[in-house]
CSV table of C-alpha atoms in Angstrom, one decimal:
chain,number,residue,atom,x,y,z
A,301,MET,CA,-45.9,-20.6,-10.7
A,302,TYR,CA,-44.7,-18.0,-12.6
A,303,LYS,CA,-44.8,-15.7,-9.8
A,304,LEU,CA,-43.1,-18.2,-7.4
A,305,LEU,CA,-40.3,-18.5,-10.6
A,306,LEU,CA,-39.8,-14.4,-10.9
A,307,LEU,CA,-39.5,-14.3,-7.0
A,308,THR,CA,-36.7,-16.9,-7.0
A,309,LEU,CA,-34.9,-15.0,-9.9
A,310,MET,CA,-35.0,-11.3,-8.3
A,311,VAL,CA,-33.6,-13.1,-5.0
A,312,THR,CA,-30.8,-14.3,-6.8
A,313,VAL,CA,-30.5,-11.5,-8.9
A,314,TRP,CA,-30.3,-9.2,-5.4
A,315,MET,CA,-28.3,-11.5,-3.4
A,316,THR,CA,-25.7,-11.4,-6.4
A,317,LEU,CA,-25.3,-7.6,-6.1
A,318,HIS,CA,-25.5,-7.5,-2.6
A,319,LEU,CA,-22.6,-10.0,-2.6
A,320,GLN,CA,-20.5,-7.9,-5.2
A,321,GLN,CA,-21.1,-4.5,-3.3
A,322,THR,CA,-20.0,-6.4,0.3
A,323,ASP,CA,-16.7,-7.6,-1.8
A,324,GLU,CA,-16.0,-4.1,-3.2
A,325,GLU,CA,-16.7,-2.4,0.3
A,326,ALA,CA,-14.3,-5.1,1.6
A,327,ALA,CA,-11.4,-3.8,-1.1
A,328,MET,CA,-12.1,-0.2,-0.2
A,329,LYS,CA,-11.2,-0.9,3.3
A,330,LEU,CA,-8.1,-3.0,2.3
A,331,LEU,CA,-7.4,-0.5,0.1
A,332,TYR,CA,-7.4,2.5,3.0
A,333,GLN,CA,-5.5,-0.2,5.1
A,334,GLY,CA,-2.8,-0.5,2.4
A,335,LYS,CA,-2.2,3.3,2.3
A,336,ARG,CA,-2.1,3.8,6.0
A,337,ALA,CA,0.6,1.2,6.2
A,338,VAL,CA,2.5,2.5,3.3
A,339,ASN,CA,2.2,6.0,4.4
A,340,ARG,CA,3.7,4.7,8.1
A,341,ALA,CA,6.3,2.6,6.7
A,342,ALA,CA,7.6,5.6,4.8
A,343,HIS,CA,7.5,7.5,7.5
A,344,ALA,CA,9.4,5.0,9.7
A,345,ALA,CA,12.0,4.8,7.3
A,346,ALA,CA,12.9,8.8,6.6
A,347,LEU,CA,13.2,8.9,10.4
A,348,GLN,CA,16.5,6.2,10.3
A,349,LEU,CA,19.1,8.9,10.4
A,350,ASP,CA,22.8,8.3,10.1
A,351,ARG,CA,23.6,9.4,13.8
A,352,GLN,CA,27.3,9.7,12.1
A,353,ALA,CA,26.7,12.1,9.3
A,354,LEU,CA,24.4,14.0,11.8
A,355,SER,CA,27.2,14.4,14.1
A,356,GLU,CA,29.0,16.6,11.0
A,357,GLY,CA,25.5,18.5,10.4
A,358,ILE,CA,24.6,16.4,7.2
A,359,ILE,CA,20.9,15.1,7.2
A,360,ARG,CA,21.6,11.2,5.4
A,361,ILE,CA,18.9,8.7,5.9
A,362,ASP,CA,20.4,5.4,7.0
A,363,GLU,CA,19.8,2.6,4.3
A,364,ALA,CA,19.6,-0.1,6.1
A,365,ALA,CA,18.2,0.8,9.2
A,366,ALA,CA,15.4,2.6,6.7
A,367,ARG,CA,14.7,-0.8,5.3
A,368,ALA,CA,14.6,-2.3,8.2
A,369,ALA,CA,12.0,-0.2,9.8
A,370,ALA,CA,10.0,0.4,6.7
A,371,SER,CA,9.8,-3.8,6.5
A,372,SER,CA,9.1,-4.1,9.8
A,373,TYR,CA,6.0,-1.2,10.0
A,374,LEU,CA,4.7,-3.2,6.6
A,375,ALA,CA,5.1,-6.6,8.3
A,376,ALA,CA,2.8,-5.0,11.5
A,377,ASN,CA,0.4,-3.1,9.7
A,378,LEU,CA,-0.8,-5.9,7.2
A,379,GLN,CA,-0.1,-8.7,9.3
A,380,LEU,CA,3.0,-10.1,7.2
A,381,SER,CA,5.9,-12.4,7.6
A,382,ALA,CA,8.4,-10.0,7.7
A,383,HIS,CA,11.2,-12.2,5.3
A,384,ASP,CA,9.0,-13.7,2.7
A,385,TRP,CA,6.0,-10.8,3.1
A,386,LYS,CA,3.7,-13.6,3.1
A,387,PRO,CA,0.4,-13.0,4.7
A,388,LEU,CA,0.0,-14.7,8.8
A,389,PRO,CA,-3.4,-16.3,9.7
A,390,ASN,CA,-4.9,-13.0,10.8
A,391,SER,CA,-4.2,-10.8,7.6
A,392,PRO,CA,-6.6,-9.1,5.4
A,393,LEU,CA,-4.2,-10.6,2.6
A,394,ARG,CA,-4.2,-14.1,1.1
A,395,ASP,CA,-1.1,-13.0,-1.4
A,396,PRO,CA,1.9,-11.9,-0.5
A,397,ILE,CA,2.9,-8.2,-1.0
A,398,LYS,CA,5.4,-6.8,-3.5
A,399,ILE,CA,8.1,-3.9,-2.7
A,400,LEU,CA,8.3,-2.2,-6.1
A,401,VAL,CA,10.2,1.1,-5.1
A,402,PHE,CA,12.0,1.8,-2.0
A,403,GLN,CA,14.2,4.8,-2.6
A,404,ILE,CA,16.1,7.1,-0.6
A,405,ILE,CA,16.3,11.0,-1.7
A,406,ASP,CA,18.7,12.6,0.1
A,407,GLU,CA,22.8,14.5,-0.6
A,408,GLY,CA,23.3,14.5,-3.8
A,409,VAL,CA,20.3,16.4,-5.0
A,410,SER,CA,19.3,19.7,-4.4
A,411,PHE,CA,15.8,20.3,-2.8
A,412,PRO,CA,13.2,20.9,-3.4
A,413,TYR,CA,13.3,17.7,-5.6
A,414,VAL,CA,10.9,16.6,-7.5
A,415,TYR,CA,10.6,12.9,-8.1
A,416,ARG,CA,9.2,11.0,-11.1
A,417,ASN,CA,8.7,7.7,-11.4
A,418,ASP,CA,7.0,7.1,-15.2
A,419,ASP,CA,6.3,3.6,-14.5
A,420,TYR,CA,4.0,3.7,-11.9
A,421,ASP,CA,2.7,7.5,-13.4
A,422,TYR,CA,4.0,9.2,-9.8
A,423,GLU,CA,5.5,12.3,-9.3
A,424,ALA,CA,6.1,14.0,-5.4
A,425,THR,CA,8.0,17.0,-4.6
A,426,LEU,CA,10.6,16.5,-1.7
A,427,ARG,CA,11.6,19.8,0.0
A,428,SER,CA,14.1,17.5,2.4
A,429,PRO,CA,15.7,14.2,2.8
A,430,GLY,CA,12.8,11.6,2.5
A,431,VAL,CA,11.7,8.2,1.3
A,432,ILE,CA,9.5,7.1,-1.3
A,433,LEU,CA,7.7,3.6,-1.6
A,434,ILE,CA,5.9,2.1,-3.4
A,435,ILE,CA,4.0,-1.7,-3.0
A,436,ARG,CA,1.8,-4.0,-5.0
A,437,MET,CA,-0.7,-5.5,-2.9
A,438,GLU,CA,-3.9,-7.8,-4.1
A,439,HIS,CA,-7.4,-7.9,-2.8
A,440,PRO,CA,-8.2,-11.7,-2.0
A,441,ARG,CA,-12.0,-11.6,-3.6
A,442,ILE,CA,-14.8,-12.6,-1.6
A,443,PHE,CA,-16.9,-13.0,-4.6
A,444,THR,CA,-15.1,-14.7,-8.0
A,445,ALA,CA,-17.5,-13.1,-10.3
A,446,THR,CA,-15.8,-9.7,-9.9
A,447,PRO,CA,-12.7,-9.2,-11.8
A,448,PRO,CA,-9.2,-9.2,-9.6
A,449,ILE,CA,-8.6,-6.0,-8.0
A,450,GLY,CA,-4.7,-5.1,-6.9
A,451,TRP,CA,-3.3,-1.7,-6.6
A,452,GLU,CA,0.2,-0.2,-6.5
A,453,ILE,CA,0.1,1.6,-3.4
A,454,LYS,CA,2.5,4.9,-3.3
A,455,GLY,CA,3.7,6.8,-0.3
A,456,VAL,CA,6.5,9.4,0.6
A,457,ALA,CA,7.8,10.7,3.4
A,458,GLU,CA,10.3,13.6,4.5
A,459,GLN,CA,12.4,15.1,7.1
A,460,VAL,CA,11.1,17.9,8.9
A,461,VAL,CA,14.2,20.3,8.7
A,462,GLY,CA,14.1,24.0,9.6
């Protein structure tokens, strides 16, 4: 009888550990997916040049077009509603994302420019005009015994000049 009780206890512990490991693996997959989405969104935003300024030889990012491109790429890559960031039915997320920082670095600074944000412990060196993007994303836990997992995902993209 004690062997049956011991076996039941061991199976319970094994299943708990297995479910936690599965949840952690899903979280890492979501983190990588989020990082790729942020990198793509920042890159798309950095490509949105102001054509009028470009005709005058000035490399300037069009802020409205950059925001629209970044929003579009984030929504498409994370399967979110573009207007309120809520996850669509096939999204790997359950909670909306939060855009914490969207900053365009172009004229008005000298390059190379060192961007620092102490609030999010982020530093990047830009050699040409670019975009900084930081979002907050929460992992929808599968196994509620694990603590909540969330990330501030950071990305930067710049124009290639030269």
